[in-house]
Coordinates of C-alpha atoms and ligand atoms in Angstrom, one line a residue:
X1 CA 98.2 -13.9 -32.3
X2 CA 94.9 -12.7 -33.4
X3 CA 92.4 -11.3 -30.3
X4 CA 89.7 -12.5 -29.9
X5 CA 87.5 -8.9 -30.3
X6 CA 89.5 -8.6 -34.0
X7 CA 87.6 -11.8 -35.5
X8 CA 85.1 -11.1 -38.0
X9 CA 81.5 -12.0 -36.5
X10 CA 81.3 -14.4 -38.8
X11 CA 84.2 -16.3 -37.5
X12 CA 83.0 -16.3 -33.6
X13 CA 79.4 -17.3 -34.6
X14 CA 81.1 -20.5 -36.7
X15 CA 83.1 -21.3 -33.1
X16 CA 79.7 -21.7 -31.8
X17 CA 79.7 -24.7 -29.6
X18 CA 77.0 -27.0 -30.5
X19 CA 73.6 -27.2 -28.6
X20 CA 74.4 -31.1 -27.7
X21 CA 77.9 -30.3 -26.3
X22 CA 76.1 -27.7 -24.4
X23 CA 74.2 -30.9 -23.2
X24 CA 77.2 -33.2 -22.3
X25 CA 79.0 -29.8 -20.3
X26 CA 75.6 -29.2 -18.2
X27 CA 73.4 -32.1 -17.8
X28 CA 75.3 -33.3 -14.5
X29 CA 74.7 -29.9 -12.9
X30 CA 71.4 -29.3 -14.5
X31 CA 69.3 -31.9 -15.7
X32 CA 67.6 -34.3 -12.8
X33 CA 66.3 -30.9 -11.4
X34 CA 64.9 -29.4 -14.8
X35 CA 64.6 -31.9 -17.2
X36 CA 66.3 -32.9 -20.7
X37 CA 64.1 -30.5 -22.9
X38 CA 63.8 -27.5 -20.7
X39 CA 67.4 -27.9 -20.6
X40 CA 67.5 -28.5 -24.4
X41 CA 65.2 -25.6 -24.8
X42 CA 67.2 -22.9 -22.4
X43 CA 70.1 -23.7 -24.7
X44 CA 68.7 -23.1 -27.6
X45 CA 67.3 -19.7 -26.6
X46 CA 71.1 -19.1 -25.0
X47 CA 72.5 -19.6 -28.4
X48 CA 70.3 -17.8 -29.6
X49 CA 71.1 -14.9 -27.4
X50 CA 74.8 -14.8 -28.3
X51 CA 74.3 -15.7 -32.0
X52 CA 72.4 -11.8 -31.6
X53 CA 75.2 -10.5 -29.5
X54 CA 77.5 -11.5 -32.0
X55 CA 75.7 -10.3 -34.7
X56 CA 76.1 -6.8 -33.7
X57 CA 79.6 -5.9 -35.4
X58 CA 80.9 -4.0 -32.7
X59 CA 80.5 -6.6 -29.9
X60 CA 83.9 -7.5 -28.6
X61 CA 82.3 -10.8 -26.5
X62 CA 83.7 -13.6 -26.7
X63 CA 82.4 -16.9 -25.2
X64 CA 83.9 -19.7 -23.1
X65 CA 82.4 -22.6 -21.8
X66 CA 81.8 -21.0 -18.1
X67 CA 80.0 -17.6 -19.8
X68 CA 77.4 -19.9 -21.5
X69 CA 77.1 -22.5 -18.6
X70 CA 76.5 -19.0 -15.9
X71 CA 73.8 -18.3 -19.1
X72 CA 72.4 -21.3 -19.2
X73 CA 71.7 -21.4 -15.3
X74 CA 70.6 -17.6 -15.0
X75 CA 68.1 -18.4 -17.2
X76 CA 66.8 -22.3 -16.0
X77 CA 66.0 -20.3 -12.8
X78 CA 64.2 -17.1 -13.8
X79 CA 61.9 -19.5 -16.1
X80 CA 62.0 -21.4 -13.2
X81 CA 60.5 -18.1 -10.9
X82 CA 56.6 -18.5 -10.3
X83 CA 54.7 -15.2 -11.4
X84 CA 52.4 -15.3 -8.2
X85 CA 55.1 -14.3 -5.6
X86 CA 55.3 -13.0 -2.5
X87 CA 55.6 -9.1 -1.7
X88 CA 55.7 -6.6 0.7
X89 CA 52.4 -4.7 0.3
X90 CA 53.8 -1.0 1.5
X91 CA 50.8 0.9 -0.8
X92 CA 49.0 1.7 2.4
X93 CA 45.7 0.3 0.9
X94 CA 45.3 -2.8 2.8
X95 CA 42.6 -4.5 0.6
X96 CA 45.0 -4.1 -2.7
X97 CA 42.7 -5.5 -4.9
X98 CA 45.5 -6.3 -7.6
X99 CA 47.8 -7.4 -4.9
X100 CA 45.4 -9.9 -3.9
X101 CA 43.1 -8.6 -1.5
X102 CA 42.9 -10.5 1.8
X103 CA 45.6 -11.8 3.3
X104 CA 44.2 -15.4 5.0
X105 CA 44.5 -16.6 8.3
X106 CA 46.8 -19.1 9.3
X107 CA 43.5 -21.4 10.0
X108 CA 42.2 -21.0 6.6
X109 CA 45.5 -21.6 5.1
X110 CA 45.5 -25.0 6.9
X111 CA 42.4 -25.8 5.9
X112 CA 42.9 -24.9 2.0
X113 CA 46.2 -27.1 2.2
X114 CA 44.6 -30.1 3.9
X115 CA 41.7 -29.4 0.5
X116 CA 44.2 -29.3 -2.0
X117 CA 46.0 -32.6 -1.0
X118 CA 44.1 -35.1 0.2
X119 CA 40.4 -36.5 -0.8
X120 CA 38.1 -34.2 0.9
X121 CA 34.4 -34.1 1.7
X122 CA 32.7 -31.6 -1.1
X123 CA 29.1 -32.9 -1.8
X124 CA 29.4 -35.9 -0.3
X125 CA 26.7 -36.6 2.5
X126 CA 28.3 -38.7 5.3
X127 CA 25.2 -39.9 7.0
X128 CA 23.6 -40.7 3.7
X129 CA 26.7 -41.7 1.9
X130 CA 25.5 -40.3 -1.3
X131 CA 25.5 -36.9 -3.1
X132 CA 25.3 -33.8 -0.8
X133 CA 25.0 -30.4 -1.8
X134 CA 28.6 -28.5 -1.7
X135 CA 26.4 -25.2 0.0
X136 CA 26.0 -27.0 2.9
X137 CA 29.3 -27.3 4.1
X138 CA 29.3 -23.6 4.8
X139 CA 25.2 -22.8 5.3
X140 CA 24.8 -23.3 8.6
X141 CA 27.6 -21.1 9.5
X142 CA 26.7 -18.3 7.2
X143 CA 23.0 -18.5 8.1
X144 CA 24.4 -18.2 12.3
X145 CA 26.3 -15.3 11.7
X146 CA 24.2 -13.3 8.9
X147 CA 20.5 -14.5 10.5
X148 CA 19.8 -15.5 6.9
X149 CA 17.9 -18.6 6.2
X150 CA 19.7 -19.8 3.4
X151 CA 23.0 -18.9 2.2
X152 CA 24.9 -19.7 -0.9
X153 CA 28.6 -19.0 -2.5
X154 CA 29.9 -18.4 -6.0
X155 CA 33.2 -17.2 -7.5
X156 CA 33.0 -13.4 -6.5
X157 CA 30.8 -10.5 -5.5
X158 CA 29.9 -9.7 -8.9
X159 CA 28.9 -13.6 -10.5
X160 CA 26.7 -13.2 -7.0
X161 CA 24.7 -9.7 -8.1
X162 CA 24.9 -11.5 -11.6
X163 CA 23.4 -14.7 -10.6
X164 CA 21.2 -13.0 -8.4
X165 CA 19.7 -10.9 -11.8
X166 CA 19.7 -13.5 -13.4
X167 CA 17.7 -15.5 -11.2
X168 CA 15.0 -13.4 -10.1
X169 CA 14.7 -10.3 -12.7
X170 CA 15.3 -12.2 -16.1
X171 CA 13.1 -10.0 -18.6
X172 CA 11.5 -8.3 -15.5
X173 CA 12.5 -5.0 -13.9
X174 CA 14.7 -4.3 -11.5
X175 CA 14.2 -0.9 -9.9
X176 CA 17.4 1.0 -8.5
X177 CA 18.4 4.6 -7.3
X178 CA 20.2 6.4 -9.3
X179 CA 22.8 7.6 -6.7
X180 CA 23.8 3.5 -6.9
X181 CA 24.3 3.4 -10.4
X182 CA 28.2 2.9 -9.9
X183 CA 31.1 1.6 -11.9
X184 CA 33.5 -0.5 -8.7
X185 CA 36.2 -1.2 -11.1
X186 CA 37.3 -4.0 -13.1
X187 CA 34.4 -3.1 -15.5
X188 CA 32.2 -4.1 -13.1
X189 CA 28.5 -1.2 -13.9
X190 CA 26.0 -1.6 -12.1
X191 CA 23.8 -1.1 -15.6
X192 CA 25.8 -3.0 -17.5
X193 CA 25.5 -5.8 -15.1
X194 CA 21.7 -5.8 -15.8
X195 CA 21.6 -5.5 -19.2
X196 CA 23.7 -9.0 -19.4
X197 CA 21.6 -10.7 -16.9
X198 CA 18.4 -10.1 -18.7
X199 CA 17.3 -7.6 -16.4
X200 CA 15.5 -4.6 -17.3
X201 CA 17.0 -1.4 -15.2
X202 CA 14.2 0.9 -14.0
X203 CA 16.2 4.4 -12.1
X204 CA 14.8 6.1 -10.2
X205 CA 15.3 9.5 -8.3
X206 CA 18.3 11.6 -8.8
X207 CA 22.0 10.8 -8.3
X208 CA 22.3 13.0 -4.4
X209 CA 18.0 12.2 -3.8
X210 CA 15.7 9.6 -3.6
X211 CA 12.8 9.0 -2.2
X212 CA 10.2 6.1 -1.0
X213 CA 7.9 8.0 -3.4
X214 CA 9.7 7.0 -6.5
X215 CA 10.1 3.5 -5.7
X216 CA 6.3 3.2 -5.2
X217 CA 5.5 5.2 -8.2
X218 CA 8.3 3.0 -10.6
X219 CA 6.9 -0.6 -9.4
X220 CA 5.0 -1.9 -12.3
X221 CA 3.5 -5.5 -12.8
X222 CA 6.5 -6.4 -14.2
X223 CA 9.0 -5.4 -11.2
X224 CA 10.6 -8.3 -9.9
X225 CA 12.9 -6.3 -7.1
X226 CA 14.1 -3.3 -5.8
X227 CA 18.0 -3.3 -5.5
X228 CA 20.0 -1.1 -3.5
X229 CA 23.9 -1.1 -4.4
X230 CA 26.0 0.5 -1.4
X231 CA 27.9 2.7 -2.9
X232 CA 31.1 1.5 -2.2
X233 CA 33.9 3.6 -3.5
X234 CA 32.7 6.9 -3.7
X235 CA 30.2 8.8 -1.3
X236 CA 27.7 11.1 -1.8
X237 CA 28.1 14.6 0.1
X238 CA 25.9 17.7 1.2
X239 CA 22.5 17.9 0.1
X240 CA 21.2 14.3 -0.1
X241 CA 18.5 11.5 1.1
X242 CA 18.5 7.8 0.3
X243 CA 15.7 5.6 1.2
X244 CA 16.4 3.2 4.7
X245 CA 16.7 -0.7 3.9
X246 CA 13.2 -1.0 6.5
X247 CA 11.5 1.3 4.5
X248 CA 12.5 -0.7 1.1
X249 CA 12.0 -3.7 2.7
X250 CA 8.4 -2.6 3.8
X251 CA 7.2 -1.3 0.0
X252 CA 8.9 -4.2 -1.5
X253 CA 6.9 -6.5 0.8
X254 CA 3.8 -4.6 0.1
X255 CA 3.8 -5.2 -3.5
X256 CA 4.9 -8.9 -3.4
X257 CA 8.3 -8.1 -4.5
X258 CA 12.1 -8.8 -3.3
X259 CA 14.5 -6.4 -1.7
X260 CA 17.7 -7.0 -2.3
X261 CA 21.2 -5.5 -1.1
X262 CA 24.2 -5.8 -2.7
X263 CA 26.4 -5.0 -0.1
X264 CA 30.2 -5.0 -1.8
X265 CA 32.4 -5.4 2.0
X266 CA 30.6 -7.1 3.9
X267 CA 31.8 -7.4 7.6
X268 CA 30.2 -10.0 9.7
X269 CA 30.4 -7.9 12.8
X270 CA 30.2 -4.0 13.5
X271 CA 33.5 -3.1 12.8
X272 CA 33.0 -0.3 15.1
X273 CA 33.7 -2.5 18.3
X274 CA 37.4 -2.8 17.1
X275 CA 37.4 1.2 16.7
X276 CA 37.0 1.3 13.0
X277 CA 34.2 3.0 10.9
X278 CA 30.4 1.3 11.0
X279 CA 30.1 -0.3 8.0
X280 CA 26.8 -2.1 7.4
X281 CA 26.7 -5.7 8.3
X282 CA 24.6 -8.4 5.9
X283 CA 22.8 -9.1 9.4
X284 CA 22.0 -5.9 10.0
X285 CA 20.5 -5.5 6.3
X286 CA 18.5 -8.7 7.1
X287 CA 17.3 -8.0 10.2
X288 CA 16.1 -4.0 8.8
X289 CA 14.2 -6.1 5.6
X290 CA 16.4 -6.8 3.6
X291 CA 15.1 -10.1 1.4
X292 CA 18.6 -10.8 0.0
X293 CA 22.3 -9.4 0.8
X294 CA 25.2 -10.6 -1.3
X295 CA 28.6 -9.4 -0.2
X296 CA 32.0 -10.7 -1.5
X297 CA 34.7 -13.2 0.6
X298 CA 37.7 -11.2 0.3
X299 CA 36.9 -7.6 1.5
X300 CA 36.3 -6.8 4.8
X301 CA 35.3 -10.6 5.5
X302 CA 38.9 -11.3 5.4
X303 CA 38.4 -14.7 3.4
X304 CA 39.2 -16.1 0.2
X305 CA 37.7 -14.7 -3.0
X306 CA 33.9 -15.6 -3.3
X307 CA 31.0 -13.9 -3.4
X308 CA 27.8 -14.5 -0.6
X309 CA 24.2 -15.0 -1.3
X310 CA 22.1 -15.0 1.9
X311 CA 18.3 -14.3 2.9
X312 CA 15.7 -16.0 2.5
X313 CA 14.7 -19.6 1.6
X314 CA 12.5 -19.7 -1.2
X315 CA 14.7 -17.5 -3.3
X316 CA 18.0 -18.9 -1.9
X317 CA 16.5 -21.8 -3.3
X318 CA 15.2 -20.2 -6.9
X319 CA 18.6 -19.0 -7.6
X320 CA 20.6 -22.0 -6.8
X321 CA 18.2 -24.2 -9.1
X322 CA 19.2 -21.2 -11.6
X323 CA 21.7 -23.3 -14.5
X324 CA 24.7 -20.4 -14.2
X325 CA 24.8 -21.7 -10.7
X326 CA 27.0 -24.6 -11.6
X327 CA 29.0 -22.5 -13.8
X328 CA 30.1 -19.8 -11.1
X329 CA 30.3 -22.3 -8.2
X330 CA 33.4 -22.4 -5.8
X331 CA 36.6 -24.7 -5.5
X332 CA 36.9 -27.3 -2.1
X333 CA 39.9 -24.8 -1.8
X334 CA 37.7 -21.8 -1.2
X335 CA 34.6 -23.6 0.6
X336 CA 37.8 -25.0 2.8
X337 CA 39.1 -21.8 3.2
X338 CA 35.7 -20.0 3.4
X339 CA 34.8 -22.2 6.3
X340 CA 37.8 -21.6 8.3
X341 CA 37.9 -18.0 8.3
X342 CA 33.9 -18.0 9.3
X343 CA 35.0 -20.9 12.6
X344 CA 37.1 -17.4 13.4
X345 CA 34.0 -15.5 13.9
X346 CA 32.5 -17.4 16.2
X347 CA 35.1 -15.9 18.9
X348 CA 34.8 -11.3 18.2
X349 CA 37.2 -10.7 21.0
X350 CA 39.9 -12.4 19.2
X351 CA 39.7 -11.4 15.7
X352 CA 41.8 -8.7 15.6
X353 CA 44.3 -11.3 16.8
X354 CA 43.5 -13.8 14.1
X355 CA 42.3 -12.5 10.9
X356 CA 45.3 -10.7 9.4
X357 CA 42.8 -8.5 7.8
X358 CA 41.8 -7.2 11.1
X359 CA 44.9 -7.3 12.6
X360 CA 45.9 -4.9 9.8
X361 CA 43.4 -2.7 9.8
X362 CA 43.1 -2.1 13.5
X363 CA 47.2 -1.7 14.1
X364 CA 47.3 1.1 15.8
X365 CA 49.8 4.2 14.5
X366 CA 51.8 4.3 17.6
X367 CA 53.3 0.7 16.8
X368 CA 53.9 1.4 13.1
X369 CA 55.7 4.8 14.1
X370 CA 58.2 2.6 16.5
X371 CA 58.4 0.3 13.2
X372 CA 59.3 3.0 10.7
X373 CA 61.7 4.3 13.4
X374 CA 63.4 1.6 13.5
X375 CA 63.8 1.0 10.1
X376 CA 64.8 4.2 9.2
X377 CA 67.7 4.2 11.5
X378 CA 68.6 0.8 9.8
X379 CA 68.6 2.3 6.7
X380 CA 69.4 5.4 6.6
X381 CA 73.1 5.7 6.2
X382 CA 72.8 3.7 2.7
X383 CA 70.1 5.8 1.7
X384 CA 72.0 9.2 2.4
X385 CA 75.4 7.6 0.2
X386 CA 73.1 8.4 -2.7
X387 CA 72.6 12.1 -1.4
X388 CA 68.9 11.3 -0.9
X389 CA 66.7 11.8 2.3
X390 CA 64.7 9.7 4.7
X391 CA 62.5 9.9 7.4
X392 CA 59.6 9.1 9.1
X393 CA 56.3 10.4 8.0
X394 CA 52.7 10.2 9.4
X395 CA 50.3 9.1 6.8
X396 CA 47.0 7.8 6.5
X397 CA 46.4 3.9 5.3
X398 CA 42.8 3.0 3.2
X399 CA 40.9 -0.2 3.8
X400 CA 40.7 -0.7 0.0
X401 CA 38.7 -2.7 -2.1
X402 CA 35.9 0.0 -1.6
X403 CA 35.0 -0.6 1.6
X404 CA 34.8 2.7 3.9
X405 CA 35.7 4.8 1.1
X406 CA 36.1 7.7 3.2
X407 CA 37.4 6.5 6.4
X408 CA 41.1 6.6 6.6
X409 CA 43.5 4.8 9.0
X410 CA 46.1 7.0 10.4
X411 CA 49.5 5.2 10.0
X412 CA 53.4 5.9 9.4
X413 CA 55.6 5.6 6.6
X414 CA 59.1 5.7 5.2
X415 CA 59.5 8.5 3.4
X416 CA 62.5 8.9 0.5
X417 CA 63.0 12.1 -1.1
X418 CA 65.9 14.1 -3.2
X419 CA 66.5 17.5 -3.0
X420 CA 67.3 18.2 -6.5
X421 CA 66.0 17.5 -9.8
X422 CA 68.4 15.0 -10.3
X423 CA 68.4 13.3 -6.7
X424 CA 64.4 12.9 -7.7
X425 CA 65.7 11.1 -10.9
X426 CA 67.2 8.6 -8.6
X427 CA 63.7 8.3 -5.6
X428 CA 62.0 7.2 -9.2
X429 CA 64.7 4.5 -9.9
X430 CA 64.6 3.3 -6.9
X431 CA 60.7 2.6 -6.3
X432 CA 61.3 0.9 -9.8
X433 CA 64.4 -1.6 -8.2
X434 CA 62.3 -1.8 -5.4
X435 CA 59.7 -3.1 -7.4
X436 CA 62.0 -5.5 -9.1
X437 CA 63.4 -6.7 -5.8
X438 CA 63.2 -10.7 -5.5
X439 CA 60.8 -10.3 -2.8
X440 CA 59.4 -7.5 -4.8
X441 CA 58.4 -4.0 -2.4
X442 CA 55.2 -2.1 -3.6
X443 CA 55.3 1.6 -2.1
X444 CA 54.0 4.5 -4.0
X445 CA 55.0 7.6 -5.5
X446 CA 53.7 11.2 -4.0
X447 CA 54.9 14.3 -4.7
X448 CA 58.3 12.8 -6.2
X449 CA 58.6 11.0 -2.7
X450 CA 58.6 7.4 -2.3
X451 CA 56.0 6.3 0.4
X452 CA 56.5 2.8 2.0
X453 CA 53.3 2.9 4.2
X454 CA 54.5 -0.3 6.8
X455 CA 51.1 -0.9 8.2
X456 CA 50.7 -4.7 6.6
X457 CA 54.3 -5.4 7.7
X458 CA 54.9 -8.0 9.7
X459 CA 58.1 -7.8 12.4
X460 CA 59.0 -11.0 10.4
X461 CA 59.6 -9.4 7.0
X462 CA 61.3 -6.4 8.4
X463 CA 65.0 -7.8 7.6
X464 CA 63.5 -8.4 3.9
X465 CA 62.5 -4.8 3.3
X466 CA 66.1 -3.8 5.1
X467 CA 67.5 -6.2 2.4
X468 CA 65.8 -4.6 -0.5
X469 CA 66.9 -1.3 0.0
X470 CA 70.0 -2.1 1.0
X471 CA 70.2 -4.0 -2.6
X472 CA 68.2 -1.5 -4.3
X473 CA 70.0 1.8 -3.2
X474 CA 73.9 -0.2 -4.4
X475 CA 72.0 -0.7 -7.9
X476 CA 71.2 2.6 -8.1
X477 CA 72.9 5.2 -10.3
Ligands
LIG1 C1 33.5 -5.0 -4.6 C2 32.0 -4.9 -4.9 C3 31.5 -5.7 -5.9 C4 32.3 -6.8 -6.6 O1 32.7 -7.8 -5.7 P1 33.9 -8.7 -6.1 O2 34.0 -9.7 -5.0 O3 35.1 -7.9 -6.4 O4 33.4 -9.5 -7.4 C5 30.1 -5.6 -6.2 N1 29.4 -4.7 -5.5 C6 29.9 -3.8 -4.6 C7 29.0 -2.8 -4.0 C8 31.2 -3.9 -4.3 O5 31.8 -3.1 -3.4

């Protein structure tokens, strides 16, 4: 009798079943829960896959009806799989701006769910029953906690410094230090900002010095503002002197022209009273002369992403009659959101407990070290089959997202190493299947050791991470 592996290619791909009895053998199982053309369509590409397999001369496969049905299902569910999943953020940067940024409270999540699935009021005016004004829903909180007068929201940070531009400095100057000239990342330039909003850039002073001198001497009839951009990721060192926001506020005043702040993080309190680093608060920017402060939702705020407007009336009220307004506005799942998280302010003394943000950033080291203890005794017998090492390691975590750029949080990691060259080989391979896990694990890589920096997790997702290695460390070779 002829084997199977001894048939010509040709002969296998002719025993091809067909894509319809492929149908008839899977439907039952398959079709009520994906449909009859994904199903038809997974098959297809499943042929199409062993058709190629075949193809190669020296593939010995061959095919029965359970190889192609365990196909057929491995790939209904990863096409299934939702890109935006869940993972355990182990980077040690807490606001992981490509990881998401702030994690939100359970309150805010509430709020956004109850938003998403049921009729909700937007810019709707109850008392009126006609057309509100979807700022409001949020104004009178932001304008409490900030001191502003006015307050208004769009997508992100940067449509808020864009609008902003837009708004006030179209074909008129906007005069700037050149210390605050910065790129944040994301192509967001400072410069390049400008140019698209129409604004002319006017620099002033150096990139370590300025002074009140050259703002004075650079305002022109044409000046619609002085802007100061804190300097979010990067700081300035040694021999340097900025101008202070009362000072700017005063000379702006003086010549009939705004001051405005574009803040990056702002917090809504002094961080400093949970024993982190100060970090200038839009109130604080206000109340020193500030005209306008624009600061983003999903920094330090601990919100969803959007970006603030507050200050005063008259141009609150310029820049929301301004047409890009309506284009950059925000979803009822952010406003929802948005106006949850700012409820939690209301109450300092327990934020740390309910912003996870907070509760992140102000965990202190002692409690992550009893974490990564733990956890490395869990682990460490299947990570030392593979020859490699783990321990315990004091590290330090960053807030992220440019805010406190040089502040640093000490926390504790678990730290995997290899002795040897090839033992390093197999720390790389396994920060890739870690990666890859199906709740995926995000360390990092330092000095061919793989950091898993466990200050953002939770006592709940410890068995997951336990999991993953376990699964990642058998996989690896
Ligand atoms: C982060 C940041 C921005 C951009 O804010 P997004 O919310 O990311 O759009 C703008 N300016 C400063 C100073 C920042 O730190």
């Amino acid at each position: 009798m002829m084997n199977a592996s001894n048939q010509t290619s040709e002969n296998r791909m002719a025993k091809l079943p067909s894509v319809d009895y492929l149908i008839q053998q899977s439907a039952e199982k398959f079709q009520s829960i994906y449909g009859l053309p994904e199903l038809t369509k997974v098959i297809r590409l499943v042929l199409q896959e062993v058709r190629q397999t075949l193809l190669n001369e020296a593939s010995t496969a061959n095919f029965v009806d359970a190889d192609y049905l365990q196909r057929i299902e491995k790939k209904l569910t990863q096409r299934a799989e939702k890109k935006v999943k869940a993972v355990l953020n182990l980077t040690g940067t807490v606001l992981h701006t490509n990881l998401g940024r702030a994690v939100l409270p359970k309150e805010a999540v509430d709020a956004l769910t109850l938003a998403a699935s049921e009729a909700c009021i937007l810019e709707y005016d109850l008392g009126e029953g006609k057309r509100g004004d979807r700022d409001q829903l949020i104004e009178e909180l932001l304008c409490e906690l900030t001191g502003a007068e006015a307050a208004t929201v769009v997508n992100n940070n940067a449509a808020a410094v864009f609008l902003l531009l837009h708004a006030l400095s179209e074909k008129k100057e906007t005069i700037i230090s050149r210390g605050e000239l910065i790129e944040i990342g994301g192509s967001f330039r400072i410069p390049d900002i400008m140019k698209r909003a129409g604004a002319k850039l006017v620099e002033v002073g150096t990139t370590n010095r300025t002074h009140a001198k050259d703002f004075v001497e650079a305002i022109t009839p044409k000046t619609a503002m002085i802007m100061k951009v804190h300097t979010s990721n990067y700081a300035v060192q040694g021999f340097t002197a900025h101008v202070e926001d009362d000072v700017l506020g005063r000379i702006a005043t003086e010549h009939d022209i705004s001051y405005v702040v574009d803040l990056g993080s702002g917090s809504l309190v002094d961080m400093s009273i949970y024993g982190l680093p100060k970090e200038p608060t839009p109130m604080d920017a206000l109340q020193s002369g500030a005209h306008l402060v624009t600061f983003s939702g999903d920094k330090l705020l601990g919100g969803p992403q959007c970006g603030m407007i507050v200050g005063s009336r008259d141009l609150i009220h310029k820049i929301k009659k301004n047409p890009l307004k309506r284009m950059l506005r925000v979803s009822k799942l952010t406003l929802a959101a948005l106006e949850a998280v700012l409820h939690l302010y209301r109450n300092p003394a327990k934020l740390p407990e309910r912003l996870v943000v907070l509760g992140q950033l102000t965990r202190p080291r002692a409690e992550i070290l009893t974490q990564t203890l733990r956890l490395v005794t869990s682990v460490r017998s299947i990570v030392e089959t593979k020859g490699l090492t783990i321990d315990a390691l004091e590290v330090m975590s960053q807030i992220g997202s440019g805010s406190l750029p040089v502040d640093l949080l000490p926390s504790c990691a678990i730290v995997i190493s290899g002795g040897n060259k090839n033992s390093q080989k197999l720390v790389v391979r396994l920060e890739k299947l870690l990666r890859k896990s199906t709740v995926p694990v995000i360390g990092r890589m330092k000095d061919q050791q793989l950091i898993l920096d466990l200050r953002c997790l939770r006592e709940d997702q410890e068995e997951i991470l336990i999991a993953a290695i376990h699964h990642a460390v058998l996989n690896l070779s």
